Short mmCIF file of C-alpha atoms and ligand atoms in Angstrom, two decimals:
data_model
loop_
_atom_site.label_atom_id
_atom_site.label_comp_id
_atom_site.label_asym_id
_atom_site.label_seq_id
_atom_site.Cartn_x
_atom_site.Cartn_y
_atom_site.Cartn_z
CA MET A 126 23.57 0.60 44.58
CA LYS A 127 25.62 -1.44 42.16
CA GLN A 128 25.39 -5.12 42.92
CA ASP A 129 28.24 -7.55 42.67
CA GLY A 130 28.83 -8.53 39.08
CA GLU A 131 26.24 -6.06 37.75
CA ILE A 132 27.40 -3.97 34.83
CA ARG A 133 25.88 -0.66 33.75
CA ASP A 134 26.60 0.64 30.25
CA SER A 135 27.69 4.29 30.25
CA SER A 136 25.86 5.18 27.03
CA ASN A 137 22.67 3.57 28.24
CA SER A 138 21.33 3.63 31.76
CA PHE A 139 19.80 0.17 31.20
CA PRO A 140 20.99 -2.10 34.05
CA LEU A 141 23.05 -4.93 32.68
CA GLN A 142 22.43 -8.41 33.99
CA THR A 143 24.91 -10.28 36.11
CA MET A 144 27.13 -12.52 33.99
CA ASP A 145 25.62 -15.98 33.82
CA PRO A 146 28.33 -18.65 34.16
CA GLU A 147 26.02 -21.11 32.34
CA LYS A 148 26.10 -18.98 29.21
CA PRO A 149 29.05 -19.28 26.84
CA THR A 150 31.38 -16.40 26.09
CA VAL A 151 30.52 -14.95 22.71
CA CYS A 152 33.15 -13.44 20.43
CA ILE A 153 32.22 -10.67 18.00
CA PHE A 154 34.52 -9.63 15.17
CA GLY A 155 34.03 -5.97 14.32
CA THR A 156 33.29 -3.06 16.60
CA GLY A 157 30.95 -1.31 14.18
CA ASP A 158 27.29 -0.38 14.75
CA PHE A 159 25.95 -3.91 14.59
CA GLY A 160 28.75 -5.57 16.56
CA ARG A 161 28.43 -3.02 19.39
CA SER A 162 24.61 -3.23 19.52
CA LEU A 163 24.58 -7.03 19.53
CA GLY A 164 27.38 -7.05 22.12
CA LEU A 165 25.44 -4.71 24.40
CA ARG A 166 22.31 -6.82 24.11
CA LEU A 167 24.27 -10.01 24.85
CA ILE A 168 25.80 -8.43 27.96
CA GLN A 169 22.34 -7.28 29.07
CA CYS A 170 21.22 -10.89 28.78
CA GLY A 171 24.04 -12.26 30.90
CA TYR A 172 26.63 -13.28 28.29
CA SER A 173 30.27 -12.34 28.52
CA VAL A 174 31.38 -10.76 25.30
CA VAL A 175 34.80 -10.41 23.76
CA PHE A 176 35.38 -8.27 20.67
CA GLY A 177 37.99 -9.03 18.02
CA SER A 178 39.14 -5.82 16.39
CA ARG A 179 41.89 -4.36 14.24
CA ASN A 180 42.27 -1.73 17.00
CA PRO A 181 42.30 -3.76 20.23
CA ASN A 182 43.42 -0.73 22.23
CA SER A 183 40.27 1.33 21.60
CA SER A 184 38.28 -0.02 24.55
CA ASN A 185 36.04 3.07 24.46
CA LEU A 186 34.51 1.64 21.25
CA VAL A 187 32.82 -1.31 22.94
CA PRO A 188 30.04 -1.50 25.54
CA LYS A 189 31.08 -1.48 29.20
CA GLY A 190 31.67 -5.00 30.44
CA ALA A 191 33.02 -6.31 27.12
CA GLU A 192 36.64 -7.15 26.44
CA ILE A 193 38.42 -6.03 23.27
CA LEU A 194 41.35 -8.01 21.87
CA SER A 195 43.01 -8.78 18.57
CA HIS A 196 41.06 -11.13 16.33
CA THR A 197 43.34 -14.10 17.09
CA GLU A 198 43.23 -13.57 20.86
CA ALA A 199 39.47 -12.97 20.90
CA ALA A 200 38.73 -16.11 18.87
CA LYS A 201 40.59 -18.21 21.45
CA LYS A 202 38.04 -17.22 24.11
CA SER A 203 34.92 -18.56 22.43
CA SER A 204 33.64 -21.36 20.24
CA ILE A 205 31.10 -18.97 18.66
CA VAL A 206 32.32 -16.03 16.60
CA ILE A 207 29.84 -13.51 15.24
CA ILE A 208 31.26 -11.92 12.11
CA ALA A 209 29.96 -8.34 12.26
CA ILE A 210 31.99 -7.04 9.35
CA HIS A 211 30.95 -6.47 5.74
CA ARG A 212 31.33 -9.26 3.17
CA GLU A 213 33.83 -7.17 1.20
CA HIS A 214 36.34 -7.68 4.06
CA TYR A 215 35.80 -11.44 4.59
CA ASP A 216 39.08 -12.34 2.83
CA TYR A 217 40.81 -10.57 5.75
CA LEU A 218 39.61 -13.44 7.98
CA THR A 219 41.64 -16.03 6.06
CA GLY A 220 44.73 -14.54 7.76
CA PHE A 221 43.80 -16.29 11.01
CA ALA A 222 41.97 -19.31 9.60
CA ASP A 223 43.89 -21.64 11.93
CA GLY A 224 42.51 -19.93 15.03
CA LEU A 225 38.95 -20.24 13.70
CA LYS A 226 39.17 -23.95 12.87
CA GLY A 227 36.12 -25.91 14.17
CA LYS A 228 34.35 -22.81 15.45
CA VAL A 229 30.79 -21.71 14.77
CA LEU A 230 30.89 -18.57 12.59
CA VAL A 231 27.70 -16.53 12.56
CA ASP A 232 27.27 -14.56 9.36
CA VAL A 233 25.06 -11.51 10.00
CA SER A 234 25.82 -9.67 6.79
CA ASN A 235 23.45 -8.02 4.35
CA ASN A 236 23.96 -6.70 0.85
CA LEU A 237 22.95 -3.48 -0.83
CA LYS A 238 21.04 -5.15 -3.66
CA ILE A 239 18.95 -8.31 -4.07
CA ASN A 240 21.10 -11.16 -5.52
CA GLN A 241 24.13 -8.85 -5.55
CA TYR A 242 26.60 -11.76 -5.67
CA PRO A 243 26.35 -15.14 -7.41
CA GLU A 244 26.55 -16.94 -4.05
CA SER A 245 25.26 -15.89 -0.64
CA ASN A 246 27.61 -14.15 1.79
CA ALA A 247 27.32 -17.10 4.17
CA GLU A 248 28.31 -19.59 1.44
CA TYR A 249 31.19 -17.33 0.45
CA LEU A 250 32.36 -17.29 4.09
CA ALA A 251 32.03 -21.09 4.28
CA ASP A 252 34.13 -21.41 1.10
CA LEU A 253 36.82 -19.10 2.53
CA LEU A 254 36.91 -20.97 5.86
CA PRO A 255 35.88 -24.55 5.05
CA GLU A 256 36.87 -25.87 8.48
CA CYS A 257 34.33 -23.71 10.29
CA ASN A 258 30.58 -24.26 10.76
CA VAL A 259 28.88 -21.25 9.24
CA VAL A 260 25.39 -20.25 10.42
CA LYS A 261 23.45 -17.43 8.81
CA ALA A 262 21.48 -15.44 11.41
CA PHE A 263 20.53 -12.02 12.82
CA ASN A 264 20.72 -10.19 9.47
CA THR A 265 17.03 -9.24 9.64
CA VAL A 266 17.48 -7.49 13.00
CA SER A 267 18.73 -3.91 12.90
CA ALA A 268 21.43 -2.43 15.12
CA TRP A 269 18.97 0.28 16.15
CA ALA A 270 16.31 -2.25 17.23
CA LEU A 271 18.87 -4.21 19.24
CA GLN A 272 20.06 -1.09 21.00
CA SER A 273 16.69 0.52 21.68
CA GLY A 274 14.97 -2.75 22.55
CA THR A 275 12.15 -2.08 20.04
CA LEU A 276 12.22 -5.57 18.59
CA ASP A 277 8.49 -6.08 18.31
CA ALA A 278 8.38 -5.72 14.55
CA SER A 279 11.48 -7.83 13.90
CA ARG A 280 11.48 -10.46 16.61
CA GLN A 281 11.86 -13.28 14.08
CA VAL A 282 15.44 -14.31 13.34
CA PHE A 283 15.75 -16.44 10.23
CA MET A 284 18.58 -18.95 10.46
CA CYS A 285 20.19 -21.56 8.30
CA GLY A 286 23.31 -23.70 8.37
CA ASP A 287 24.59 -27.13 7.45
CA ASP A 288 25.53 -28.17 11.00
CA ALA A 289 22.51 -28.85 13.21
CA LYS A 290 24.48 -28.53 16.48
CA ALA A 291 25.99 -25.20 15.47
CA LYS A 292 22.54 -23.93 14.48
CA GLU A 293 21.07 -25.05 17.82
CA GLU A 294 23.76 -23.10 19.72
CA VAL A 295 22.98 -19.92 17.77
CA MET A 296 19.25 -20.49 18.29
CA LYS A 297 19.81 -20.68 22.03
CA ILE A 298 21.55 -17.31 21.95
CA ALA A 299 18.74 -15.80 19.87
CA ARG A 300 16.11 -17.12 22.30
CA SER A 301 17.91 -15.70 25.31
CA LEU A 302 18.02 -12.29 23.56
CA GLY A 303 14.20 -12.44 23.41
CA LEU A 304 14.18 -13.22 19.69
CA MET A 305 12.30 -15.93 17.83
CA PRO A 306 14.58 -18.18 15.77
CA VAL A 307 13.07 -19.59 12.59
CA ASP A 308 15.05 -22.49 11.09
CA GLN A 309 15.15 -22.18 7.31
CA GLY A 310 17.23 -25.30 6.71
CA SER A 311 20.69 -25.68 5.16
CA LEU A 312 23.07 -22.93 4.11
CA LEU A 313 21.44 -23.03 0.65
CA ALA A 314 18.67 -20.88 2.17
CA ALA A 315 21.14 -18.11 3.04
CA LYS A 316 20.59 -16.24 -0.23
CA GLU A 317 16.87 -16.03 0.43
CA ILE A 318 17.47 -14.89 4.02
CA GLU A 319 19.89 -12.22 2.78
CA ASN A 320 17.25 -10.96 0.38
CA TYR A 321 14.53 -10.59 3.07
CA PRO A 322 15.64 -7.19 4.41
CA LEU A 323 15.97 -5.84 0.86
CA GLN A 324 12.45 -6.67 -0.25
CA LEU A 325 10.07 -3.77 -0.61
CA PHE A 326 6.57 -4.75 0.54
CA PRO A 327 6.58 -8.07 -1.38
CA MET A 328 3.00 -8.92 -0.36
CA TRP A 329 1.74 -5.56 -1.58
CA ARG A 330 3.20 -5.65 -5.09
CA LEU A 331 0.45 -7.63 -6.84
CA PRO A 332 -2.45 -5.87 -5.01
CA CYS A 333 -0.90 -2.49 -5.84
CA TYR A 334 -0.57 -3.43 -9.53
CA ILE A 335 -4.19 -4.65 -9.60
CA CYS A 336 -5.39 -1.50 -7.85
CA ALA A 337 -3.33 0.80 -10.09
CA GLY A 338 -4.54 -1.07 -13.21
CA PHE A 339 -8.23 -0.68 -12.30
CA THR A 340 -7.68 2.94 -11.23
CA LEU A 341 -6.11 3.85 -14.57
CA LEU A 342 -8.72 1.95 -16.56
CA ILE A 343 -11.71 3.51 -14.78
CA PHE A 344 -10.09 6.96 -14.83
CA LEU A 345 -9.60 6.81 -18.62
CA TYR A 346 -13.13 5.45 -19.05
CA CYS A 347 -14.60 8.35 -17.02
CA LEU A 348 -12.41 10.79 -18.92
CA VAL A 349 -13.89 9.59 -22.21
CA ILE A 350 -17.53 9.78 -21.12
CA GLU A 351 -17.36 12.83 -18.87
CA VAL A 352 -14.80 15.08 -20.57
CA PHE A 353 -14.23 13.95 -24.17
CA HIS A 354 -17.90 13.28 -24.90
CA PRO A 355 -19.18 16.82 -24.06
CA LEU A 356 -16.16 18.27 -25.84
CA ALA A 357 -16.79 16.28 -29.01
CA THR A 358 -20.59 16.53 -29.09
CA LYS A 359 -21.32 19.97 -27.57
CA ARG A 360 -17.93 21.75 -27.66
CA GLU A 361 -18.26 22.01 -23.87
CA ASP A 362 -15.15 22.17 -21.69
CA ALA A 363 -15.76 19.87 -18.70
CA SER A 364 -12.08 19.35 -17.90
CA TYR A 365 -12.57 20.71 -14.34
CA LEU A 366 -14.26 17.37 -13.54
CA ILE A 367 -10.83 15.72 -13.60
CA VAL A 368 -9.99 17.08 -10.14
CA ILE A 369 -12.84 15.91 -7.94
CA THR A 370 -15.76 14.44 -9.89
CA ILE A 371 -13.80 11.82 -11.83
CA PRO A 372 -11.66 10.69 -8.85
CA ASN A 373 -14.89 10.43 -6.89
CA ARG A 374 -16.17 8.03 -9.52
CA VAL A 375 -12.91 6.09 -9.68
CA PHE A 376 -12.52 5.58 -5.89
CA PRO A 377 -15.91 3.96 -5.17
CA THR A 378 -15.80 1.94 -8.39
CA VAL A 379 -12.34 0.49 -7.67
CA SER A 380 -13.09 0.12 -3.96
CA LEU A 381 -16.12 -2.07 -4.65
CA ILE A 382 -14.24 -4.09 -7.27
CA LEU A 383 -11.34 -4.68 -4.82
CA LEU A 384 -13.75 -5.72 -2.07
CA ALA A 385 -15.35 -8.24 -4.42
CA LEU A 386 -11.90 -9.46 -5.49
CA CYS A 387 -11.18 -10.38 -1.86
CA TYR A 388 -14.04 -12.89 -1.90
CA LEU A 389 -13.95 -14.08 -5.50
CA PRO A 390 -10.94 -16.43 -5.07
CA GLY A 391 -12.78 -18.24 -2.24
CA ILE A 392 -15.70 -18.83 -4.60
CA LEU A 393 -13.41 -19.98 -7.42
CA ALA A 394 -11.62 -22.33 -5.00
CA ALA A 395 -14.98 -23.84 -4.01
CA VAL A 396 -15.95 -24.29 -7.67
CA ILE A 397 -12.60 -25.99 -8.41
CA GLN A 398 -13.00 -28.29 -5.39
CA LEU A 399 -16.54 -29.18 -6.42
CA TYR A 400 -15.41 -29.91 -9.97
CA ARG A 401 -12.42 -32.01 -8.88
CA GLY A 402 -14.35 -33.65 -6.05
CA THR A 403 -11.39 -33.31 -3.68
CA LYS A 404 -9.49 -30.76 -1.68
CA TYR A 405 -6.25 -32.73 -2.04
CA SER A 406 -5.06 -31.25 -5.31
CA ARG A 407 -3.24 -27.99 -5.67
CA PHE A 408 -4.95 -24.84 -6.86
CA PRO A 409 -3.43 -23.16 -9.91
CA ASP A 410 -0.56 -20.79 -8.96
CA TRP A 411 -2.49 -17.67 -9.97
CA LEU A 412 -5.29 -18.60 -7.55
CA ASP A 413 -2.82 -19.32 -4.74
CA GLN A 414 -1.20 -15.92 -5.26
CA TRP A 415 -4.56 -14.20 -5.44
CA MET A 416 -5.69 -15.83 -2.16
CA LEU A 417 -2.49 -14.73 -0.44
CA CYS A 418 -3.02 -11.07 -1.29
CA ARG A 419 -6.70 -10.78 -0.27
CA LYS A 420 -5.93 -8.82 2.89
CA GLN A 421 -3.90 -6.25 0.97
CA LEU A 422 -6.58 -5.96 -1.71
CA GLY A 423 -9.15 -5.32 1.03
CA LEU A 424 -7.02 -2.68 2.74
CA LEU A 425 -6.44 -0.85 -0.55
CA GLY A 426 -10.18 -0.99 -1.21
CA LEU A 427 -10.82 0.41 2.25
CA ALA A 428 -8.40 3.28 1.62
CA TYR A 429 -10.31 4.09 -1.59
CA ALA A 430 -13.62 3.93 0.32
CA PHE A 431 -12.25 6.54 2.74
CA LEU A 432 -11.16 8.77 -0.13
CA HIS A 433 -14.63 8.42 -1.66
CA THR A 434 -16.16 9.50 1.67
CA ILE A 435 -13.92 12.57 1.95
CA TYR A 436 -14.43 13.57 -1.69
CA THR A 437 -18.19 13.24 -1.20
CA LEU A 438 -18.19 15.35 1.96
CA VAL A 439 -16.56 18.29 0.17
CA MET A 440 -19.31 18.36 -2.49
CA PRO A 441 -21.34 21.21 -0.94
CA ILE A 442 -18.36 23.60 -0.94
CA ARG A 443 -17.56 23.06 -4.61
CA TYR A 444 -18.13 26.04 -6.93
CA TYR A 445 -19.65 23.81 -9.59
CA VAL A 446 -22.20 22.33 -7.17
CA ARG A 447 -23.10 25.71 -5.64
CA TRP A 448 -23.50 27.18 -9.14
CA TRP A 449 -25.88 24.40 -10.12
CA SER A 450 -28.07 24.70 -7.01
CA ASN A 451 -28.29 28.51 -7.40
CA HIS A 452 -29.04 28.09 -11.07
CA TYR A 453 -31.83 25.65 -10.18
CA VAL A 454 -33.45 28.03 -7.70
CA ILE A 455 -33.20 30.97 -10.12
CA ALA A 456 -34.75 28.85 -12.90
CA GLU A 457 -37.64 28.01 -10.57
CA ALA A 458 -38.10 31.68 -9.65
CA LYS A 459 -37.92 32.86 -13.26
CA GLY A 460 -40.33 30.22 -14.48
CA ASN A 461 -42.54 30.75 -11.43
CA THR A 462 -42.57 26.98 -10.93
CA THR A 463 -41.96 24.78 -7.93
CA TYR A 464 -40.84 21.26 -8.49
CA PRO A 465 -42.92 19.12 -6.12
CA PHE A 466 -41.24 17.23 -3.30
CA SER A 467 -40.74 13.63 -4.40
CA ASN A 468 -41.06 11.00 -1.73
CA TYR A 469 -39.56 8.50 -4.15
CA TYR A 470 -36.32 10.51 -4.56
CA ALA A 471 -36.19 11.28 -0.84
CA TRP A 472 -36.31 7.56 -0.07
CA LEU A 473 -33.78 6.80 -2.78
CA SER A 474 -31.27 9.39 -1.61
CA ASP A 475 -31.61 8.53 2.10
CA SER A 476 -31.37 4.80 1.42
CA TYR A 477 -28.32 5.32 -0.75
CA VAL A 478 -26.55 7.36 1.96
CA ALA A 479 -27.57 4.96 4.76
CA LEU A 480 -26.33 1.91 2.83
CA GLY A 481 -23.06 3.72 2.13
CA ILE A 482 -22.54 4.56 5.82
CA LEU A 483 -23.29 0.99 6.92
CA GLY A 484 -21.11 -0.44 4.15
CA LEU A 485 -18.20 1.78 5.23
CA PHE A 486 -18.71 0.81 8.88
CA PHE A 487 -18.46 -2.93 8.14
CA TYR A 488 -15.60 -2.34 5.68
CA VAL A 489 -13.67 -0.59 8.50
CA LEU A 490 -14.50 -3.48 10.85
CA LEU A 491 -13.05 -5.94 8.33
CA GLY A 492 -9.93 -3.78 7.99
CA ILE A 493 -9.43 -3.58 11.75
CA THR A 494 -9.83 -7.34 12.30
CA SER A 495 -7.28 -8.05 9.59
CA LEU A 496 -4.58 -6.25 11.63
CA PRO A 497 -2.30 -8.86 13.27
CA SER A 498 -2.68 -7.38 16.77
CA VAL A 499 -6.49 -7.70 16.52
CA SER A 500 -6.66 -11.00 14.63
CA ASN A 501 -4.32 -12.54 17.23
CA ALA A 502 -6.81 -11.59 19.94
CA VAL A 503 -9.78 -13.43 18.40
CA ASN A 504 -10.21 -17.16 17.90
CA TRP A 505 -10.51 -18.85 14.51
CA ARG A 506 -14.34 -18.96 14.59
CA GLU A 507 -14.61 -15.26 15.48
CA PHE A 508 -12.12 -14.33 12.77
CA ARG A 509 -14.04 -16.38 10.19
CA PHE A 510 -17.33 -14.88 11.31
CA VAL A 511 -16.06 -11.34 10.77
CA GLN A 512 -14.07 -11.98 7.60
CA SER A 513 -16.59 -14.26 5.92
CA LYS A 514 -20.11 -13.51 7.20
CA LEU A 515 -19.63 -9.80 7.87
CA GLY A 516 -17.45 -9.63 4.76
CA TYR A 517 -20.30 -10.79 2.54
CA LEU A 518 -22.65 -8.45 4.38
CA THR A 519 -20.26 -5.61 3.47
CA VAL A 520 -20.28 -6.68 -0.18
CA VAL A 521 -24.11 -6.77 -0.12
CA LEU A 522 -24.36 -3.32 1.53
CA CYS A 523 -21.83 -1.68 -0.80
CA THR A 524 -23.40 -3.27 -3.88
CA ALA A 525 -26.85 -2.15 -2.72
CA HIS A 526 -25.43 1.35 -2.11
CA THR A 527 -24.29 1.46 -5.75
CA LEU A 528 -27.52 -0.05 -7.09
CA VAL A 529 -29.65 2.50 -5.23
CA TYR A 530 -27.29 5.29 -6.33
CA GLY A 531 -27.85 4.17 -9.90
CA GLY A 532 -31.63 4.10 -9.36
CA ASP A 533 -33.45 4.69 -12.61
CA ARG A 534 -30.27 5.88 -14.30
CA PHE A 535 -29.58 2.27 -15.32
CA ILE A 536 -32.27 2.56 -17.93
CA PHE A 537 -32.14 6.30 -18.56
CA GLY A 538 -30.73 6.92 -22.05
CA PRO A 539 -28.84 10.24 -21.55
CA PHE A 540 -26.54 8.58 -19.01
CA TYR A 541 -25.26 6.26 -21.73
CA ARG A 542 -22.87 8.50 -23.62
CA TRP A 543 -21.57 6.99 -26.85
CA TYR A 544 -23.59 3.93 -25.73
CA LEU A 545 -21.18 3.50 -22.82
CA PRO A 546 -22.70 2.81 -19.40
CA PRO A 547 -21.79 5.10 -16.46
CA SER A 548 -18.87 3.93 -14.30
CA PHE A 549 -21.10 2.73 -11.45
CA VAL A 550 -22.50 0.08 -13.81
CA LEU A 551 -18.96 -1.23 -14.34
CA SER A 552 -18.35 -1.33 -10.59
CA LEU A 553 -21.29 -3.73 -10.20
CA ILE A 554 -20.16 -6.42 -12.64
CA ILE A 555 -17.73 -8.30 -10.35
CA PRO A 556 -19.67 -7.88 -7.06
CA CYS A 557 -22.95 -8.98 -8.67
CA ALA A 558 -21.24 -11.98 -10.31
CA LEU A 559 -19.71 -12.81 -6.91
CA LEU A 560 -23.03 -12.60 -5.08
CA VAL A 561 -24.83 -14.69 -7.70
CA MET A 562 -22.15 -17.40 -7.45
CA LYS A 563 -22.27 -17.25 -3.65
CA PHE A 564 -26.06 -17.67 -3.66
CA ILE A 565 -25.71 -20.68 -5.97
CA LEU A 566 -23.05 -22.21 -3.72
CA ILE A 567 -25.14 -21.89 -0.57
CA VAL A 568 -27.90 -23.99 -2.10
CA PRO A 569 -28.00 -26.89 0.42
CA CYS A 570 -26.99 -29.69 -1.96
CA LEU A 571 -23.88 -27.79 -3.12
CA ASP A 572 -23.09 -26.40 0.32
CA GLN A 573 -23.19 -29.88 1.89
CA ARG A 574 -20.98 -31.27 -0.88
CA ILE A 575 -18.38 -28.50 -0.37
CA THR A 576 -18.44 -28.99 3.40
CA LYS A 577 -17.87 -32.74 2.93
CA ILE A 578 -14.99 -32.11 0.52
CA ARG A 579 -13.42 -29.67 2.96
CA GLN A 580 -13.65 -32.29 5.70
CA GLY A 581 -11.58 -34.67 3.57
CA TRP A 582 -14.23 -36.52 1.55
CA GLU A 583 -13.16 -37.39 -2.00
CA ARG A 584 -15.26 -38.31 -5.00
CA LYS A 585 -13.99 -41.62 -6.36
CA SER A 586 -12.79 -41.55 -9.95
CA LYS A 587 -15.12 -42.81 -12.71
CA THR A 588 -13.02 -45.93 -13.09
CA ASP A 589 -13.84 -46.84 -9.48
CA ASN A 590 -17.46 -46.88 -10.60
CA SER A 591 -18.81 -45.81 -7.19
CA ASP A 592 -19.63 -42.16 -6.76
CA SER A 593 -20.45 -41.00 -3.21
P1 NAP B 860 30.20 -0.92 10.33
O1 NAP B 860 29.64 0.01 11.33
O2 NAP B 860 30.79 -0.34 9.09
O3 NAP B 860 31.27 -1.83 11.05
C1 NAP B 860 31.98 -2.83 10.38
C2 NAP B 860 33.18 -3.23 11.20
O4 NAP B 860 33.97 -4.08 10.39
C3 NAP B 860 34.09 -2.05 11.53
O5 NAP B 860 33.72 -1.41 12.69
C4 NAP B 860 35.45 -2.72 11.63
O6 NAP B 860 35.68 -3.19 12.96
C5 NAP B 860 35.33 -3.92 10.72
N1 NAP B 860 36.09 -3.62 9.46
C6 NAP B 860 35.98 -2.53 8.69
N2 NAP B 860 36.82 -2.61 7.64
C7 NAP B 860 37.47 -3.79 7.77
C8 NAP B 860 38.48 -4.42 7.01
N3 NAP B 860 39.00 -3.87 5.89
N4 NAP B 860 38.91 -5.60 7.43
C9 NAP B 860 38.43 -6.17 8.55
N5 NAP B 860 37.49 -5.60 9.34
C10 NAP B 860 37.00 -4.43 8.92
O7 NAP B 860 29.09 -1.93 9.84
P2 NAP B 860 27.86 -2.51 10.69
O8 NAP B 860 26.69 -1.67 10.45
O9 NAP B 860 28.28 -2.79 12.07
O10 NAP B 860 27.60 -3.88 9.92
C11 NAP B 860 28.42 -5.01 10.16
C12 NAP B 860 27.77 -6.23 9.50
O11 NAP B 860 26.46 -6.42 10.07
C13 NAP B 860 27.56 -6.02 8.00
O12 NAP B 860 27.81 -7.23 7.32
C14 NAP B 860 26.07 -5.67 7.89
O13 NAP B 860 25.53 -6.07 6.67
C15 NAP B 860 25.50 -6.49 9.05
N6 NAP B 860 24.25 -5.94 9.57
C16 NAP B 860 24.16 -4.66 9.99
C17 NAP B 860 22.96 -4.17 10.50
C18 NAP B 860 22.83 -2.76 11.00
O14 NAP B 860 21.72 -2.37 11.40
N7 NAP B 860 23.90 -1.98 11.01
C19 NAP B 860 21.83 -5.01 10.56
C20 NAP B 860 21.95 -6.34 10.13
C21 NAP B 860 23.17 -6.78 9.64
P3 NAP B 860 37.11 -3.03 13.67
O15 NAP B 860 37.58 -1.64 13.38
O16 NAP B 860 36.83 -3.28 15.10
O17 NAP B 860 38.02 -4.07 13.07
#
């Protein structure tokens, strides 16, 4: 049964809350997608909403429970006006500037391109209506998320404005809508906030470039030694290797390099801190950026490890592999020879596979704990244990997997075509360097010094003449 004061929107069977007399009336200019969605959400949260529109008679446009009036009439009803119209039409608002004097204007607008205009939309609005307090907010929330209630991914609402009181009022509204306001400072920050929804995976750009660079490099390297070399030296066409064999060399090689690259910046940071004798000086920008993208590097490496696993599992059904094993058996039959079972190779191949499986298992564990929903559920010590201790264990297992795979091929001449080492040798350079540096840094005297530095200890300068 409908309770007194309860409103139910016709388009949405969601029960609307009773109007809360404590909450201010909110005015929204524009009855488009965003204005309607925000209006509905406000009504659901107990606000009374009045729309300002060019067509005040089309009451079917707005959610049930909201009023629709002309812009001038609507503005009179509230001290907060949400401008849910596109920037291109802002000059239209100057027509009733008098009615907006002293009010808080909330600019929710977005652009189509990053830095589309010389000034932000919010600053442009503030210039057009200098007697209003403009607050930039809600632009990172979509109309669809507001309407469907699926705000989990975009609960943060970035805000900025020059008037602290006006900003606080808008923050209150955001909080009561179940959103998380994040104060970004003065209106100067509006441009940055307007660019947020237009950015395409900003944290992934550098890791993707690094991953693509290594992929291309290793692919070309394998192409030279596996396809061009037999073509040039034996006139043999091995181009079919491009489809599975070469990718299956590229994926593990790049995966191991990316895994090592996740831990290398930590080692470099420790070396820099040891050298400077303090943690209170900034790391170079490149190192800061590198540290920030470690999670993405690790996830890309994990994706490559998965591809390596799948490509390896299809080996037995490949024509080339079946042809070779048949050829081997026929050669044995024709020559009436049996190659003896080698315990050494049996151990080598089983160890190589076992290390690979364990390495993949821990790699997956690292990937899972880096997901926000999982990392939020563990405390700092648990997170560090997995990401650091188990992380290094993963590097050790994957490096050992590659070393055992290499076996005696490291020193076996025919594998060095044109004096170039096989790709697995390249994949070991960074992880081995990383592990050597790590082993040096865990030597007690260095480890204790780093721990002290990280707890705030500083080495006095030479002029102070009193080291430690
Ligand atoms: P929309 O559906 O096109 O609605 C815009 C509204 O502006 C219209 O319904 C109209 O309302 C009013 N309008 C149109 N032409 C006008 C003119 N010449 N002069 C004055 N008013 C005019 O757009 P929207 O998707 O709601 O977006 C509105 C604002 O919210 C934009 O700045 C957008 O960047 C921002 N935004 C949208 C979303 C989203 O998911 N849609 C998300 C974040 C931010 P009346 O007919 O009632 O006057």
